[in-house]
Every structure is written in C-alpha cells, then in structure tokens.
C-alpha cells in the first residue's frame, strides 16, 4: 500500500524546498463539481501530485475542489494535463498563476477531504452552488466599476480588505465567509435593482456568493472571473488601468501579492503606513496583524510588549502562562482589539 500522507517533519521539508535550484510556479484553482467518492478522488490525486513534486493545500469535497499549490516549472504542463484529463468537467479549467511569486510559497503537500471546499454555513437543501452569477473579465470590471448602477462587494475577510480592494468596494465586515453571506444579503436589500458584483482572491468564494445572492432573490449578479489574481494578471497583460488598489492577501507563506504601490493600511502598533502582515513570534499567540519594520525590530516580531516578554521566558513558564488562556480567532480585528499607548492590547 503506497504512503498517502507526509512522513517527514515540516522543518526538513522546508529546508529541502529552500535548497531547490529549479524555480517553482504558484498556482491556484477551484471547481464546483459533483464528486461521488471524495476519498478515492483524494488518494488518486495525492499520488499523482506527489509524483510531480507538487506542494501546497488541496481541499476536496462532494461539491468540488479548492487548491493553492506550487509546482516545479518543468512540471507545469504535466500538471495541467493531469487536471484536464481527470474528468470532462475539469478540461480547460482555469489555473490562476501567481503574479508576485518567488516560488517559495509551500513546502509540503496537504490534501484533505472536507464537507465543503468553502465553509458556508448554508443548510438550505434547495441552494444550488452551480447556479452562479455572470463572469466578468478584466475589461468588463473596469467598464462597470464607475457605474452608479453597480455595487462592488468584497467577499473576503476584513484583514484582506484592509490591505487592498477595488475602488469604492463595499466591505462586509466579518472574520468568516459563513457570516458574510447573510450579512451581504441584508446589507444590499435596498440595492436589489442594481448590478451586484462580487469578488474575492481567486474566485471560489465570490462564485458561491453570487449563487447565494441569486438564491435570495437578487437578479443582476456578477462575479469577477478568477478573482483578484486573474483580474490583475489580465489587466497587466492587456495594459488596462488597475482598479484594484494595494495588495492582494494570499493564504501562503507570502501573505500578499503587490498589485499597485498604493498603501491603504497602517501598522497596528504605531499607525505608520504599512501593509505587511505577520504572525506574532510568541508561540503562545501567533496573532495575525500588520507590523512595520520599525515595530518589528522594536518588539522582535511580537504584537505587544507582553508577548515579547513572554517569548523570552523559560519554556516551562511560557506553558504555565498559556494554560487556561482563552483562545479566540487569532486575527487582529479593530472591533475586538484596541491600540493602547501605541501598542496592541490583546487582553493577555
């Protein structure tokens, strides 16, 4: 029986990846399709992806596939052929190629079976995720964005919106997609007669969101084909003005792709213009927040003086401090945290 999971430590795998000499290409793709046996599908793809030296995350469910991966440049075409030949529904599937990419985004292949490829909280059996809004290509996005009859809706989390978004786009202020769906329906009730354009990072969330809006009685619903990643790539290829400003947050080691030089966010510690996300270096915290180089040096990569102090304690004392500590969503949210004396106050 072949090994169908990784058996080497992350540290060793990362060292191996960094020692590679062949460049890698970072690719994301998704498809809502009916998969009868998700476990068998997963095991088949796992062995084939391993043979092509693919790293990254692939989620498989009965409703479809969601993947963010990297592959050696010499294997890109073989990967494409593998995906296209899996089933007629995957033939010519759009593969989103990363824009600002050093090929060091992943160092291990994790392929998991889930109930949903995107957790949505939808319990209505009559909902059809494949009944989606109309795709918009890059030039169509630019044509519609200034129309007073059109509303652009960002279907990403608040920390993604904070560092970059389409001009005048509405933020649906939430930490999770499952919370955003009903919120978006409620927020847009008075604009049902307008064109509703949904967008997200690579297209998977906004495609399902467009279906949910149609399910809830909206008529003129669109979504950006391939999300921000594909929009930016096509706009640059075609010499179009970039109407997405700032940085596109991505869920890999890079934490962001620079789309334009616009700096929309600020350091969560000192308030200086900055859009670089990091995780607190204190192992008992790992809060995701924005930190400028000056604060990174001052607090040694920590989100607060308290975390910086805790990080330097003996390991046994660190564990004692963490025991019983309430664990919340480890993302900085201005509605839950406040700046105090120039520092993040995380209620530790």
Coordinates of N, CA and C in Angstrom, one line a residue, residues 29-181:
X29 N -6.5 27.1 -8.1 CA -7.6 26.7 -9.0 C -8.7 26.1 -8.1
X30 N -9.9 26.2 -8.6 CA -11.1 25.6 -8.0 C -12.1 25.2 -9.0
X31 N -13.0 24.3 -8.6 CA -14.2 24.0 -9.4 C -15.3 23.3 -8.6
X32 N -16.5 23.9 -8.8 CA -17.6 23.3 -8.1 C -18.1 22.1 -9.1
X33 N -17.9 20.9 -8.7 CA -18.3 19.7 -9.4 C -18.8 18.7 -8.5
X34 N -19.6 17.7 -9.0 CA -20.1 16.6 -8.1 C -19.0 15.5 -8.1
X35 N -18.5 15.3 -6.9 CA -17.5 14.2 -6.7 C -18.2 13.1 -5.9
X36 N -18.4 12.0 -6.5 CA -19.1 10.9 -5.8 C -18.4 10.3 -4.6
X37 N -17.1 10.0 -4.8 CA -16.2 9.4 -3.8 C -15.0 10.3 -3.5
X38 N -15.2 11.3 -2.6 CA -14.1 12.3 -2.4 C -12.8 11.6 -1.9
X39 N -12.9 10.6 -1.1 CA -11.7 9.9 -0.5 C -10.9 9.2 -1.6
X40 N -11.6 8.5 -2.5 CA -10.9 7.9 -3.6 C -10.3 8.9 -4.5
X41 N -11.0 10.0 -4.8 CA -10.5 11.1 -5.6 C -9.2 11.7 -5.0
X42 N -9.3 11.9 -3.7 CA -8.2 12.4 -3.0 C -6.9 11.5 -3.1
X43 N -7.1 10.3 -2.8 CA -6.0 9.3 -2.8 C -5.3 9.2 -4.2
X44 N -6.2 9.2 -5.2 CA -5.7 9.2 -6.6 C -4.8 10.4 -6.9
X45 N -5.4 11.6 -6.6 CA -4.7 12.8 -6.9 C -3.4 13.0 -6.0
X46 N -3.5 12.5 -4.8 CA -2.3 12.7 -3.9 C -1.1 12.0 -4.5
X47 N -1.3 10.7 -5.0 CA -0.1 10.0 -5.6 C 0.4 10.7 -6.8
X48 N -0.6 11.1 -7.7 CA -0.2 11.8 -8.9 C 0.5 13.1 -8.7
X49 N 0.0 13.9 -7.7 CA 0.6 15.2 -7.4 C 2.0 15.0 -6.8
X50 N 2.1 14.0 -5.9 CA 3.4 13.7 -5.3 C 4.5 13.4 -6.4
X51 N 4.0 12.6 -7.4 CA 4.9 12.2 -8.5 C 5.4 13.5 -9.3
X52 N 4.6 14.5 -9.3 CA 5.0 15.8 -10.0 C 5.7 16.8 -9.0
X53 N 6.0 16.3 -7.8 CA 6.6 17.2 -6.8 C 5.9 18.5 -6.5
X54 N 4.5 18.3 -6.4 CA 3.7 19.4 -6.0 C 3.6 19.6 -4.5
X55 N 3.7 20.9 -4.1 CA 3.5 21.3 -2.7 C 2.2 22.1 -2.6
X56 N 1.7 22.2 -1.4 CA 0.5 23.1 -1.2 C -0.6 22.5 -0.5
X57 N -1.8 23.1 -0.7 CA -3.0 22.7 0.0 C -4.1 22.4 -1.0
X58 N -4.7 21.2 -0.9 CA -5.8 20.9 -1.8 C -7.0 20.3 -1.0
X59 N -8.1 21.0 -1.1 CA -9.3 20.5 -0.3 C -10.3 19.9 -1.3
X60 N -10.8 18.8 -1.0 CA -11.7 18.0 -1.8 C -13.0 17.7 -1.1
X61 N -14.1 17.9 -1.7 CA -15.4 17.7 -1.1 C -16.4 17.1 -2.2
X62 N -17.5 16.7 -1.7 CA -18.5 16.2 -2.7 C -18.9 17.4 -3.7
X63 N -18.8 18.6 -3.2 CA -19.2 19.8 -4.0 C -18.1 20.3 -4.9
X64 N -16.8 19.8 -4.8 CA -15.8 20.3 -5.7 C -14.4 20.2 -5.1
X65 N -13.5 21.1 -5.7 CA -12.1 21.1 -5.4 C -11.7 22.6 -5.1
X66 N -10.7 22.8 -4.2 CA -10.1 24.1 -4.0 C -8.6 23.9 -3.7
X67 N -7.7 24.5 -4.5 CA -6.3 24.2 -4.4 C -5.5 25.5 -4.5
X68 N -4.4 25.5 -3.7 CA -3.4 26.5 -3.8 C -2.1 25.7 -3.7
X69 N -1.3 25.7 -4.8 CA -0.1 24.8 -4.8 C 1.0 25.5 -5.5
X70 N 2.2 24.8 -5.4 CA 3.3 25.2 -6.2 C 3.9 24.0 -6.9
X71 N 4.5 24.1 -8.1 CA 5.0 23.0 -8.9 C 6.3 23.5 -9.6
X72 N 7.3 22.6 -9.7 CA 8.5 23.0 -10.5 C 8.1 23.4 -11.9
X73 N 8.7 24.4 -12.4 CA 8.4 24.9 -13.7 C 8.3 23.9 -14.8
X74 N 9.2 22.9 -14.7 CA 9.3 21.8 -15.7 C 8.1 20.9 -15.7
X75 N 7.3 20.9 -14.6 CA 6.2 20.0 -14.4 C 4.8 20.7 -14.6
X76 N 4.8 22.0 -14.9 CA 3.6 22.8 -15.0 C 2.7 22.2 -16.1
X77 N 3.2 21.9 -17.2 CA 2.4 21.3 -18.3 C 1.8 19.9 -18.0
X78 N 2.7 19.1 -17.3 CA 2.2 17.8 -16.9 C 1.1 17.9 -15.9
X79 N 1.2 18.9 -15.0 CA 0.1 19.1 -14.0 C -1.1 19.5 -14.7
X80 N -1.0 20.4 -15.7 CA -2.2 20.9 -16.4 C -2.9 19.7 -17.1
X81 N -2.1 18.9 -17.8 CA -2.6 17.7 -18.5 C -3.3 16.7 -17.5
X82 N -2.7 16.5 -16.3 CA -3.3 15.7 -15.3 C -4.6 16.2 -14.9
X83 N -4.7 17.4 -14.6 CA -6.0 18.0 -14.1 C -7.1 17.9 -15.2
X84 N -6.7 18.3 -16.4 CA -7.6 18.4 -17.5 C -8.1 17.0 -17.9
X85 N -7.3 15.9 -17.7 CA -7.7 14.6 -18.1 C -8.5 13.8 -17.0
X86 N -8.6 14.4 -15.8 CA -9.3 13.8 -14.7 C -10.8 13.5 -15.1
X87 N -11.4 14.5 -15.6 CA -12.8 14.4 -16.0 C -13.1 15.5 -17.0
X88 N -14.2 15.3 -17.8 CA -14.6 16.3 -18.8 C -14.9 17.7 -18.1
X89 N -15.4 17.7 -16.9 CA -15.7 18.9 -16.2 C -14.5 19.7 -15.8
X90 N -13.3 19.1 -15.8 CA -12.1 19.8 -15.4 C -11.2 20.1 -16.7
X91 N -11.7 19.7 -17.8 CA -11.0 20.0 -19.0 C -11.0 21.5 -19.3
X92 N -9.8 22.1 -19.5 CA -9.6 23.5 -19.7 C -9.9 24.4 -18.5
X93 N -9.9 23.8 -17.3 CA -10.1 24.5 -16.1 C -9.1 25.7 -16.0
X94 N -9.6 26.8 -15.6 CA -8.7 28.0 -15.4 C -7.7 27.8 -14.3
X95 N -6.5 27.9 -14.5 CA -5.4 27.9 -13.5 C -4.9 29.3 -13.2
X96 N -5.1 29.8 -12.0 CA -4.6 31.1 -11.7 C -3.1 31.1 -11.4
X97 N -2.3 31.8 -12.2 CA -0.9 31.8 -11.9 C -0.5 33.0 -11.1
X98 N 0.2 32.8 -10.0 CA 0.5 33.9 -9.1 C 1.3 35.0 -9.8
X99 N 1.1 36.3 -9.4 CA 1.7 37.4 -10.0 C 3.1 37.7 -9.4
X100 N 3.0 38.0 -8.1 CA 4.2 38.4 -7.3 C 4.7 37.1 -6.6
X101 N 5.6 36.3 -7.3 CA 5.8 35.0 -6.9 C 7.3 34.7 -6.8
X102 N 7.8 34.2 -5.7 CA 9.2 33.7 -5.6 C 9.3 32.2 -5.6
X103 N 8.1 31.5 -5.8 CA 8.1 30.0 -5.8 C 8.3 29.4 -4.5
X104 N 8.4 30.1 -3.4 CA 8.6 29.6 -2.1 C 7.4 29.6 -1.2
X105 N 6.3 29.4 -1.8 CA 5.0 29.6 -1.0 C 4.6 28.4 -0.2
X106 N 5.1 27.2 -0.6 CA 4.7 26.0 0.1 C 5.9 25.0 0.1
X107 N 5.9 24.1 1.1 CA 7.0 23.1 1.2 C 6.5 21.7 1.5
X108 N 5.2 21.5 1.5 CA 4.6 20.2 1.8 C 3.3 20.1 1.1
X109 N 2.9 18.9 0.7 CA 1.6 18.7 0.0 C 0.6 18.2 1.1
X110 N -0.5 18.9 1.3 CA -1.5 18.5 2.2 C -2.8 18.5 1.4
X111 N -3.4 17.3 1.3 CA -4.6 17.1 0.5 C -5.6 16.5 1.5
X112 N -6.7 17.2 1.7 CA -7.7 16.8 2.7 C -9.1 16.8 2.1
X113 N -9.9 15.8 2.7 CA -11.3 15.7 2.3 C -12.1 16.5 3.3
X114 N -13.0 17.4 2.9 CA -13.8 18.2 3.8 C -15.3 18.1 3.4
X115 N -16.2 18.5 4.3 CA -17.6 18.6 4.0 C -17.9 19.5 2.8
X116 N -17.2 20.7 2.9 CA -17.4 21.7 1.9 C -16.0 22.3 1.5
X117 N -15.8 22.7 0.3 CA -14.5 23.3 -0.1 C -14.4 24.7 0.4
X118 N -15.5 25.3 0.7 CA -15.6 26.6 1.4 C -16.7 26.5 2.4
X119 N -16.3 26.7 3.7 CA -17.3 26.6 4.8 C -18.3 27.8 4.6
X120 N -19.6 27.4 4.4 CA -20.5 28.5 4.1 C -21.7 28.6 5.1
X121 N -21.9 27.5 5.9 CA -23.0 27.6 6.9 C -24.4 27.4 6.3
X122 N -24.4 27.1 5.0 CA -25.7 27.0 4.3 C -26.4 25.7 4.6
X123 N -27.6 25.7 5.1 CA -28.3 24.5 5.5 C -29.5 24.2 4.6
X124 N -29.8 25.2 3.7 CA -31.0 25.1 2.8 C -30.6 24.1 1.7
X125 N -31.3 22.9 1.7 CA -31.1 21.9 0.7 C -31.4 22.3 -0.7
X126 N -32.2 23.4 -0.9 CA -32.6 23.9 -2.2 C -31.5 24.8 -2.8
X127 N -30.5 25.1 -2.1 CA -29.5 26.0 -2.6 C -28.6 25.2 -3.6
X128 N -28.4 25.9 -4.7 CA -27.6 25.3 -5.8 C -26.4 26.1 -6.1
X129 N -25.2 25.6 -5.6 CA -24.0 26.3 -5.8 C -23.5 26.5 -7.2
X130 N -24.1 25.7 -8.1 CA -23.7 25.8 -9.5 C -24.5 26.8 -10.3
X131 N -25.6 27.3 -9.7 CA -26.4 28.4 -10.3 C -25.8 29.7 -10.0
X132 N -24.8 30.1 -10.7 CA -24.0 31.3 -10.3 C -24.3 32.5 -11.1
X133 N -23.8 33.7 -10.7 CA -23.9 34.9 -11.5 C -23.0 34.9 -12.7
X134 N -23.0 36.0 -13.4 CA -22.3 36.1 -14.7 C -20.8 36.4 -14.4
X135 N -19.9 35.8 -15.2 CA -18.5 36.1 -15.1 C -18.2 37.5 -15.6
X136 N -17.3 38.2 -15.0 CA -16.8 39.5 -15.6 C -15.3 39.4 -15.9
X137 N -14.9 39.7 -17.1 CA -13.5 39.7 -17.4 C -12.9 41.0 -17.0
X138 N -11.6 41.2 -17.1 CA -10.9 42.3 -16.6 C -11.4 43.6 -17.2
X139 N -11.6 43.7 -18.5 CA -12.0 44.9 -19.2 C -13.5 45.2 -18.8
X140 N -14.3 44.2 -18.5 CA -15.7 44.4 -18.1 C -15.8 44.9 -16.7
X141 N -14.8 44.5 -15.8 CA -14.7 45.0 -14.5 C -14.5 46.5 -14.6
X142 N -13.5 46.9 -15.4 CA -13.2 48.3 -15.5 C -14.3 49.2 -16.1
X143 N -15.1 48.5 -17.0 CA -16.2 49.3 -17.6 C -17.4 49.5 -16.6
X144 N -17.5 48.5 -15.6 CA -18.7 48.6 -14.7 C -18.4 49.3 -13.4
X145 N -17.1 49.5 -13.1 CA -16.7 49.9 -11.7 C -17.2 51.3 -11.4
X146 N -17.3 52.2 -12.4 CA -17.7 53.6 -12.2 C -19.2 53.8 -12.4
X147 N -19.9 52.8 -12.7 CA -21.3 52.9 -13.0 C -22.1 53.2 -11.7
X148 N -22.9 54.2 -11.6 CA -23.7 54.4 -10.4 C -24.8 53.3 -10.1
X149 N -25.0 52.5 -11.2 CA -25.9 51.4 -11.1 C -25.3 50.1 -10.6
X150 N -24.0 50.1 -10.2 CA -23.3 48.9 -9.9 C -22.7 49.1 -8.5
X151 N -22.7 48.0 -7.8 CA -22.1 47.9 -6.4 C -21.1 46.8 -6.4
X152 N -19.9 47.1 -6.1 CA -18.8 46.1 -5.9 C -18.8 45.6 -4.5
X153 N -18.8 44.3 -4.2 CA -18.9 43.8 -2.9 C -17.7 42.8 -2.7
X154 N -16.9 43.1 -1.7 CA -15.7 42.4 -1.3 C -16.1 41.2 -0.4
X155 N -15.9 40.0 -0.9 CA -16.4 38.8 -0.1 C -15.2 38.1 0.6
X156 N -14.2 38.9 1.0 CA -13.1 38.4 1.7 C -13.2 38.9 3.2
X157 N -12.3 38.4 4.0 CA -12.2 38.8 5.4 C -11.7 40.3 5.6
X158 N -12.0 40.8 6.7 CA -11.6 42.2 7.0 C -10.1 42.5 6.8
X159 N -9.3 41.5 7.2 CA -7.8 41.8 7.2 C -7.3 41.7 5.7
X160 N -8.1 41.0 4.8 CA -7.7 41.0 3.4 C -8.1 42.4 2.8
X161 N -9.3 42.8 3.1 CA -9.9 44.1 2.5 C -9.0 45.3 3.0
X162 N -8.5 45.2 4.2 CA -7.7 46.3 4.8 C -6.5 46.7 4.0
X163 N -5.8 45.7 3.4 CA -4.6 46.0 2.7 C -4.8 46.2 1.2
X164 N -6.0 45.9 0.6 CA -6.2 46.1 -0.8 C -7.6 45.8 -1.2
X165 N -8.2 46.6 -2.1 CA -9.5 46.3 -2.6 C -9.8 47.1 -3.8
X166 N -10.9 46.8 -4.5 CA -11.3 47.5 -5.7 C -11.8 48.9 -5.2
X167 N -11.6 49.9 -6.0 CA -12.1 51.3 -5.7 C -13.6 51.3 -5.3
X168 N -13.9 51.9 -4.2 CA -15.2 52.1 -3.7 C -16.0 50.8 -3.4
X169 N -15.3 49.7 -3.3 CA -15.9 48.4 -3.0 C -16.5 48.4 -1.5
X170 N -17.6 47.8 -1.3 CA -18.2 47.6 0.0 C -17.5 46.5 0.7
X171 N -17.2 46.7 2.0 CA -16.6 45.7 2.8 C -17.8 45.0 3.6
X172 N -17.8 43.7 3.7 CA -18.8 43.0 4.5 C -18.0 42.6 5.8
X173 N -18.1 43.4 6.8 CA -17.2 43.3 8.0 C -17.4 42.0 8.8
X174 N -16.6 41.0 8.5 CA -16.7 39.7 9.2 C -15.4 39.0 9.1
X175 N -15.2 38.0 10.0 CA -14.0 37.2 10.0 C -14.2 35.9 9.2
X176 N -15.4 35.6 8.9 CA -15.7 34.3 8.2 C -16.7 34.4 7.1
X177 N -16.5 33.6 6.1 CA -17.4 33.6 4.9 C -18.8 33.2 5.3
X178 N -18.9 32.3 6.2 CA -20.3 31.8 6.6 C -21.1 33.0 7.3
X179 N -20.4 33.9 7.9 CA -21.1 35.1 8.5 C -21.4 36.1 7.4
X180 N -20.5 36.2 6.4 CA -20.6 37.2 5.4 C -21.8 37.0 4.5
X181 N -22.1 35.8 4.2 CA -23.2 35.5 3.2 C -24.5 36.2 3.6

